[in-house]
Short mmCIF file of C-alpha atoms in Angstrom, two decimals:
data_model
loop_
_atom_site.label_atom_id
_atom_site.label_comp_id
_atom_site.label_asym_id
_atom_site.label_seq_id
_atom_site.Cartn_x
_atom_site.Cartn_y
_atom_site.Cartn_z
CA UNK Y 18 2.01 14.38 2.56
CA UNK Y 19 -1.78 15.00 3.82
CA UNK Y 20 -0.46 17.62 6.43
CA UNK Y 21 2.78 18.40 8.50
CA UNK Y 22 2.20 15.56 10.94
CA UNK Y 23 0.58 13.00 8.97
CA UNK Y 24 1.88 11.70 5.89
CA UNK Y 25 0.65 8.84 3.57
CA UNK Y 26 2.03 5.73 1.36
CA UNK Y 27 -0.80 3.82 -0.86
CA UNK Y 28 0.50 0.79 -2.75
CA UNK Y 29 -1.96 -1.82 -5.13
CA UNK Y 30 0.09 -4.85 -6.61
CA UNK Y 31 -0.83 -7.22 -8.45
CA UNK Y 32 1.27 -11.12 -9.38
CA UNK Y 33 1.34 -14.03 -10.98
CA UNK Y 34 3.23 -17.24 -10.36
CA UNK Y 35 3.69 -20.33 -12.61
CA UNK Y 36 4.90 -23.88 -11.86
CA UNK Y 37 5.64 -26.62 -13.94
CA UNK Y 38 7.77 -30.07 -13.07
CA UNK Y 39 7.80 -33.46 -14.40
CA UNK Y 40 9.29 -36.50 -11.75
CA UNK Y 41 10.09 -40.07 -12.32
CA UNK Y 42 8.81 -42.29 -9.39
CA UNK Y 43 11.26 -44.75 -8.10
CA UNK Y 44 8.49 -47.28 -7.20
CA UNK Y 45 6.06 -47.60 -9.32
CA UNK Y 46 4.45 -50.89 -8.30
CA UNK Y 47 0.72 -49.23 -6.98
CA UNK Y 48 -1.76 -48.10 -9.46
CA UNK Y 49 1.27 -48.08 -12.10
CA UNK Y 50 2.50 -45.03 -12.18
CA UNK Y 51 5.51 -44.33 -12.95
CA UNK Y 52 5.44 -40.47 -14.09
CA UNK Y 53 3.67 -37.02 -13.35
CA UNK Y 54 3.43 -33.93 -13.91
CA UNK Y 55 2.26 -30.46 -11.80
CA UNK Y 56 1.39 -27.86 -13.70
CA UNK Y 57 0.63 -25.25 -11.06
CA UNK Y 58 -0.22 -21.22 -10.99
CA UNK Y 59 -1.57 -18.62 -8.97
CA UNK Y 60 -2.72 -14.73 -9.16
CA UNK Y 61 -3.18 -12.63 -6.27
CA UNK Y 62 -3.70 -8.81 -6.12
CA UNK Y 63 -3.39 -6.60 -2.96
CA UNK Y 64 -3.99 -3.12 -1.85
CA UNK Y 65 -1.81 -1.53 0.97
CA UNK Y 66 -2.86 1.72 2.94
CA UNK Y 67 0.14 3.16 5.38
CA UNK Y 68 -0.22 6.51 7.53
CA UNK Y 69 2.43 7.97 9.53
CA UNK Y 70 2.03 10.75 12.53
CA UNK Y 71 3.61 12.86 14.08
CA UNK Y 72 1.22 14.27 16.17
CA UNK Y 73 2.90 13.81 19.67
CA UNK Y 74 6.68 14.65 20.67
CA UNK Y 75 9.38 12.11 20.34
CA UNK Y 76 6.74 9.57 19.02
CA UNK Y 77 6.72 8.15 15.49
CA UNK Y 78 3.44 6.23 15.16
CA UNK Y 79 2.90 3.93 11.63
CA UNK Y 80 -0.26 2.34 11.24
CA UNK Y 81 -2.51 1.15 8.25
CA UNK Y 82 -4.19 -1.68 7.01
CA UNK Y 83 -4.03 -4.36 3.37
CA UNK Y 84 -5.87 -6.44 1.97
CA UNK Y 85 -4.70 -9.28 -0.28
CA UNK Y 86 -6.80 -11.43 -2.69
CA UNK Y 87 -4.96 -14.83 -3.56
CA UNK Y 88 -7.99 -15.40 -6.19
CA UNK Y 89 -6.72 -18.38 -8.18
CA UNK Y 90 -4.81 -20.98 -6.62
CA UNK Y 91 -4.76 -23.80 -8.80
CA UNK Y 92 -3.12 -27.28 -8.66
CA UNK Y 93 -2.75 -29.63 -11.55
CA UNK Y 94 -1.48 -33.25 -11.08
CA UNK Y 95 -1.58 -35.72 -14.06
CA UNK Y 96 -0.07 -39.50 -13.77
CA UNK Y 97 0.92 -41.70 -16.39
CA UNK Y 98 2.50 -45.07 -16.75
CA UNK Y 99 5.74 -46.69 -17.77
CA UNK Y 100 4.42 -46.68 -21.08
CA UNK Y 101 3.72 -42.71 -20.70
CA UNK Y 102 0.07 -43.88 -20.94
CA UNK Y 103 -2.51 -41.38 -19.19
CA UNK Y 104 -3.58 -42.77 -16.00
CA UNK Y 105 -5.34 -39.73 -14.23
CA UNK Y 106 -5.14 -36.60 -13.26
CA UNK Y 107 -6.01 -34.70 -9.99
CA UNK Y 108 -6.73 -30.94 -9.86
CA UNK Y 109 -7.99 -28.97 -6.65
CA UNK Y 110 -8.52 -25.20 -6.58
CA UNK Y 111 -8.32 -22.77 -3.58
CA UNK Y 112 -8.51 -19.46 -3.12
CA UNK Y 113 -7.93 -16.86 0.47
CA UNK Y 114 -8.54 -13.38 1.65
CA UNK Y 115 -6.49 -11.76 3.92
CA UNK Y 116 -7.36 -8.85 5.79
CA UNK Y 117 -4.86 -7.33 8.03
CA UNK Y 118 -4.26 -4.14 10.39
CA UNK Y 119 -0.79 -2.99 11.66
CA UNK Y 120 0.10 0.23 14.31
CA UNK Y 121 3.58 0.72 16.08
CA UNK Y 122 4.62 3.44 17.88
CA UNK Y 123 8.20 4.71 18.41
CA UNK Y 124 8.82 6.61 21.53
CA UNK Y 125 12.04 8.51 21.93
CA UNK Y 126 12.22 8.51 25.33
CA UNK Y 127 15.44 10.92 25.54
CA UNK Y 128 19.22 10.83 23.32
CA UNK Y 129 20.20 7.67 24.57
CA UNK Y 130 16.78 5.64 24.92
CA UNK Y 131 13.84 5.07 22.54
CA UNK Y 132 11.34 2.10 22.29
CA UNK Y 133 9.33 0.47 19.66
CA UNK Y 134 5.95 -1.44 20.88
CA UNK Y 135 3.42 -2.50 17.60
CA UNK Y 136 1.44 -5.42 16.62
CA UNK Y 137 -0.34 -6.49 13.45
CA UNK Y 138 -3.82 -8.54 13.14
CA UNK Y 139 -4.67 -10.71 10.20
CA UNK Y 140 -7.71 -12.28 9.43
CA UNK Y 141 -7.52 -14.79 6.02
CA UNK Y 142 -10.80 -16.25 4.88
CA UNK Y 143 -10.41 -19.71 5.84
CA UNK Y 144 -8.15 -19.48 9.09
CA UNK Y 145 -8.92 -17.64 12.20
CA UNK Y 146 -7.14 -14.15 13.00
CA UNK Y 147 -3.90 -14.01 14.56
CA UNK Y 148 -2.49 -11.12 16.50
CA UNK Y 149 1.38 -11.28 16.23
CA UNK Y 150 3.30 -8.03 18.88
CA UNK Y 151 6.81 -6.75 18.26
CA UNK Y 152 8.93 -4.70 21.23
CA UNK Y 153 12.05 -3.48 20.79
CA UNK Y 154 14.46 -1.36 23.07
CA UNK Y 155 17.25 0.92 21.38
CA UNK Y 156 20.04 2.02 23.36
CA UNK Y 157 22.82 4.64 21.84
CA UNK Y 158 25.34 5.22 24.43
CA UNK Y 159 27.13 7.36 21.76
CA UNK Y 160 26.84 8.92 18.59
CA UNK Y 161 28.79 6.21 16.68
CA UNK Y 162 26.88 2.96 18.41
CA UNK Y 163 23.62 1.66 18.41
CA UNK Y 164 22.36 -1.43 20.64
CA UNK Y 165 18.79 -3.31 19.96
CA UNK Y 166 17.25 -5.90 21.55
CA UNK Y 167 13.90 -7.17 20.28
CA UNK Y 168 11.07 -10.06 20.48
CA UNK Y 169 8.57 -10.47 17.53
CA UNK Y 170 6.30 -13.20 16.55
CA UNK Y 171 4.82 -14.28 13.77
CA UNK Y 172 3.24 -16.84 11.89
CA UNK Y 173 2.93 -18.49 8.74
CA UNK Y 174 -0.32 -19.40 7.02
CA UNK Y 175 -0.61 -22.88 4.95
CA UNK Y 176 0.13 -22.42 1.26
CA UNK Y 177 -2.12 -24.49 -1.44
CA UNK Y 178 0.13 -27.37 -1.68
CA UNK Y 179 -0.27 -28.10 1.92
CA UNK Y 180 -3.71 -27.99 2.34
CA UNK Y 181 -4.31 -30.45 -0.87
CA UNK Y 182 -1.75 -32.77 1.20
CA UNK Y 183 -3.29 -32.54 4.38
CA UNK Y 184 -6.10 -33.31 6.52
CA UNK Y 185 -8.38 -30.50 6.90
CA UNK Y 186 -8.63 -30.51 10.79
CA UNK Y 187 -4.59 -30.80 10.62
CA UNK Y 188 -4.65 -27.54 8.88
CA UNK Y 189 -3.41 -24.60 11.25
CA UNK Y 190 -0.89 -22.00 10.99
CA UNK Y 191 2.96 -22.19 11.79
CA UNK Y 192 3.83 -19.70 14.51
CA UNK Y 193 7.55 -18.21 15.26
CA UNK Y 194 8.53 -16.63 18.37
CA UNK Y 195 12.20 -14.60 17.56
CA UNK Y 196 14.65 -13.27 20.06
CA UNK Y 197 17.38 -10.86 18.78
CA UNK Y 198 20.44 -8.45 20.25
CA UNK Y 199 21.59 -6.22 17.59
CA UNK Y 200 24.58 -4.08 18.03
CA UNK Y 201 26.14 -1.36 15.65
CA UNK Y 202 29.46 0.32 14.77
CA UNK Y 203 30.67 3.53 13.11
CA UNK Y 204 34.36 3.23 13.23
CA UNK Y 205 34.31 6.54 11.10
CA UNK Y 206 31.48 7.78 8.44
CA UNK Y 207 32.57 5.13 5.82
CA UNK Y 208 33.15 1.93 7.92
CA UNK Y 209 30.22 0.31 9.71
CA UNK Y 210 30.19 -2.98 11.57
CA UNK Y 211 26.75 -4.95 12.71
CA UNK Y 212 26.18 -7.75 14.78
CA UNK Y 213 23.65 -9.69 15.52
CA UNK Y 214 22.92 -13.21 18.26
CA UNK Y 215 19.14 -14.34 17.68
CA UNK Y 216 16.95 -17.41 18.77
CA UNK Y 217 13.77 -18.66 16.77
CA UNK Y 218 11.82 -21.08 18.22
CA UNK Y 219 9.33 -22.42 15.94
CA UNK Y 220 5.58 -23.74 17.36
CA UNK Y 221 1.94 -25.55 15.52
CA UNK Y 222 4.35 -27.50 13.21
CA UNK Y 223 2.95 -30.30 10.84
CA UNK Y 224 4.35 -33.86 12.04
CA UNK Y 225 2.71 -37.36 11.52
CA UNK Y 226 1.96 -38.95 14.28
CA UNK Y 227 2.04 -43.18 14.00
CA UNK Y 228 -0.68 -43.76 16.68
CA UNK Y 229 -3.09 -41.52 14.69
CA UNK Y 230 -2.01 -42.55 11.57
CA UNK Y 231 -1.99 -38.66 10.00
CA UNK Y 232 -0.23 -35.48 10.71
CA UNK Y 233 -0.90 -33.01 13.61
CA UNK Y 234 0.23 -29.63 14.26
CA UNK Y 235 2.21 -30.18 17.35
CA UNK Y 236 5.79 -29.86 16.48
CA UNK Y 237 8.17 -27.73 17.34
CA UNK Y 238 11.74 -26.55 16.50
CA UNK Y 239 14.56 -23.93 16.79
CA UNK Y 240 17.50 -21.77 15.68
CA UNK Y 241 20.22 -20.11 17.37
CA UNK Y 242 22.70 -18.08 15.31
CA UNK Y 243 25.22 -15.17 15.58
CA UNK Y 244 26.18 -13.19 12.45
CA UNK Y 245 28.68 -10.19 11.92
CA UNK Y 246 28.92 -8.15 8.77
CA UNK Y 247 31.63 -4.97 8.18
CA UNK Y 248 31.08 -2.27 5.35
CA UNK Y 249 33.15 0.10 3.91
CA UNK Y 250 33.37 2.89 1.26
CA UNK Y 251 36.24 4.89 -0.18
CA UNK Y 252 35.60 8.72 -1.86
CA UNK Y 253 36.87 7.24 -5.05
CA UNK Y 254 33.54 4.65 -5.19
CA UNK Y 255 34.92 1.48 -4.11
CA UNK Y 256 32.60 -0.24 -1.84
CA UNK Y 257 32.92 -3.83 0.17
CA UNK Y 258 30.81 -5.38 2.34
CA UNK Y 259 32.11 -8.62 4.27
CA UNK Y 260 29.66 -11.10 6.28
CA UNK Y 261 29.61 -14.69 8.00
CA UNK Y 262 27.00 -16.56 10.10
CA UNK Y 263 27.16 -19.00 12.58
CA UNK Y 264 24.04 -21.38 12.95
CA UNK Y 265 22.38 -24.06 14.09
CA UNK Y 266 19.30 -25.79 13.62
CA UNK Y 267 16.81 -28.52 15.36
CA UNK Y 268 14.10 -29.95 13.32
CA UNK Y 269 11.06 -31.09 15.41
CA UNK Y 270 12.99 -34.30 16.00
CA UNK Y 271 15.56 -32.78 17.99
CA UNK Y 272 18.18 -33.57 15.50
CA UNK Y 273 20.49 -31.25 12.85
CA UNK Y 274 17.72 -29.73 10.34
CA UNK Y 275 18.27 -30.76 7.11
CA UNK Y 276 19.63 -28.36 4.27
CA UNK Y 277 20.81 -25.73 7.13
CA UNK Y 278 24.40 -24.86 6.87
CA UNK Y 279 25.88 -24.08 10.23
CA UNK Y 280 28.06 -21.80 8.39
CA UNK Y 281 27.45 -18.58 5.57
CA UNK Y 282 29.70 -16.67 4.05
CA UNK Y 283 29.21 -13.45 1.85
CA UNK Y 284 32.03 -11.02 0.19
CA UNK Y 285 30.94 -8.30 -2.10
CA UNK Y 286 33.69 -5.64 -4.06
CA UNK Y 287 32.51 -2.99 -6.25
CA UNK Y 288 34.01 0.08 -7.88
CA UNK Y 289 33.56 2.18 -10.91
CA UNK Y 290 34.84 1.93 -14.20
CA UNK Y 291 33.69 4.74 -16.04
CA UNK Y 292 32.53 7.46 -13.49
CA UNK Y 293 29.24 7.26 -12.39
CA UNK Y 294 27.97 5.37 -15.52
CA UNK Y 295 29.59 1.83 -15.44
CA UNK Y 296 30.66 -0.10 -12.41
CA UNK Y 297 32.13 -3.89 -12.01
CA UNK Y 298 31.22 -5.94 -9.22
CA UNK Y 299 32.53 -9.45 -7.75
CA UNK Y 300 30.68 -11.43 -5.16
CA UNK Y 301 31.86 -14.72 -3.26
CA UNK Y 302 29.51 -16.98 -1.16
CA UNK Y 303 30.48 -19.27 1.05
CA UNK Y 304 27.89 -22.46 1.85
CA UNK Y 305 28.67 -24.99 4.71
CA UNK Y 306 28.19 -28.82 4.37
CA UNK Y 307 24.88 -29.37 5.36
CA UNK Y 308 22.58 -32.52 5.58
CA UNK Y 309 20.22 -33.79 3.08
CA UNK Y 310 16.97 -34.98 3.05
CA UNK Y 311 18.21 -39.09 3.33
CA UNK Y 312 20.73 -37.48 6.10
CA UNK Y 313 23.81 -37.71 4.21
CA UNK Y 314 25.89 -35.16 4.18
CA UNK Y 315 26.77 -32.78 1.42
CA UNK Y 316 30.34 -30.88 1.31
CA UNK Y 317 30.58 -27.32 1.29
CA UNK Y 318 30.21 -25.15 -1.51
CA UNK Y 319 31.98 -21.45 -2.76
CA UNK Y 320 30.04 -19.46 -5.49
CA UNK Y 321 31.67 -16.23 -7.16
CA UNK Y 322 29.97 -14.18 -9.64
CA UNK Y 323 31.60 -11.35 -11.53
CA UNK Y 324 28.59 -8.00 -12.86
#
């Protein structure tokens, strides 16, 4: 806290990530190879500045700014025959900046009524700076209910293993455009139901194009889904939470994407054991057939775990 209106968060990070895989090639006719290997890895460190005022009435205004330094992104391919004979070995190195600035202001415009306008600006080394805006209106007709509609965008910048795949004027960011009506329940102080019917429609997308002969960042593609999720809690510590989601997905095709489930399910039950010191927990999910890369399509799936 820096003063009554104005208080601070300050976060520095840093990560590691390592990747190794070995494949078999099904035809290994051209330039003989028949197996490789990636060994991949990259380290990135980031510092994160956040204020937030209070300086007017009814308005909650968060801004701030981060900076993130992906310093080592390395990629290691080696090739090798049927004999496991060394053939070659490729390795490309790439590294990004990313400067960014973020402010949103919430307005409570009376008990009923309150908005939220922002918008964040990043700038990464190699890539030109994208502004992406967020709106949301928040209606509360009563105590007890909540309803939200918003619009965001965003975008997603190309990771390492896409730019040492692709031609370097194909190489632009993925944008997403996201549409969403949000509403919210308190049957009593313990049981809470939320709701949710969104739209993403997905722009700048990588396809290859067979005139050209290469890919091009002109696809596009979309989701619609509507999801519901119920929670409750007991004084004796028992807790559930219950959720399913309806989807569906277009790939820049027009056609079903592939490994997108039209349907999710989730079912969590916890409760103590031993007071406040040892709880057990069981968890279902529930995965929809969905369609696989060669467009075949695999049968549903149920997963429970037991903690």
């Amino acid at each position: 806290d820096i003063g009554l209106k104005l208080h601070s968060a300050s976060r520095l990070y840093y990560g590691y990530y390592g990747y190794e895989g070995s494949r078999e090639y099904a035809d290994y006719s051209e330039d003989n190879i028949r197996y490789g290997e990636r060994h991949h890895e990259g380290r990135w460190w980031g510092l994160e500045q956040k204020f937030v005022g209070n300086w007017f009435a009814d308005h909650a205004v968060v801004f701030g700014f981060e900076f993130r330094n992906d310093f080592t992104q390395h990629l290691n391919r080696t090739y090798f025959s049927p004999t496991y004979t060394y053939l070659s070995e490729r390795n490309k190195d790439y590294s990004r900046t990313i400067t960014s600035f973020y402010l949103t202001d919430e307005y409570r415009i009376n008990d009923q009524w309150s908005i939220n306008i922002g918008a964040r600006y990043d700038n990464a080394s190699d890539l030109k700076g994208n502004l992406s805006p967020r709106v949301a209106a928040i209606y509360r007709p009563t105590l007890s209910t909540t309803l939200k509609a918003s619009y965001s965008e965003a975008f997603r910048m190309p990771n390492a293993n896409e730019l040492s795949s692709t031609p370097a004027e194909a190489v632009a960011p993925e944008f997403v455009a996201a549409s969403e009506l949000v509403l919210q329940h308190d049957f009593s102080p313990r049981m809470r139901l939320t709701s949710s019917i969104y739209r993403y429609d997905r722009s700048d997308q990588l396809v290859f194009e067979l005139v050209q002969r290469e890919y091009v960042p002109t696809g596009s593609s979309h989701a619609d889904g509507l999801e519901f999720e119920l929670e409750r809690s007991w004084e004796s510590g028992i807790r559930t939470r219950g959720s399913v989601a309806f989807q569906h997905s277009e790939d820049t095709d027009g056609q079903d994407a592939v490994n997108s489930p039209n349907v999710l399910g989730k079912f969590n039950l916890t409760f103590p054991i031993v007071a406040d010191r040892l709880r057990l927990g069981f968890e279902a999910q529930y995965i929809g057939p969905r369609l696989t890369l060669e467009r075949r399509e695999i049968s549903s799936t149920t997963l429970a775990n037991l903690t």
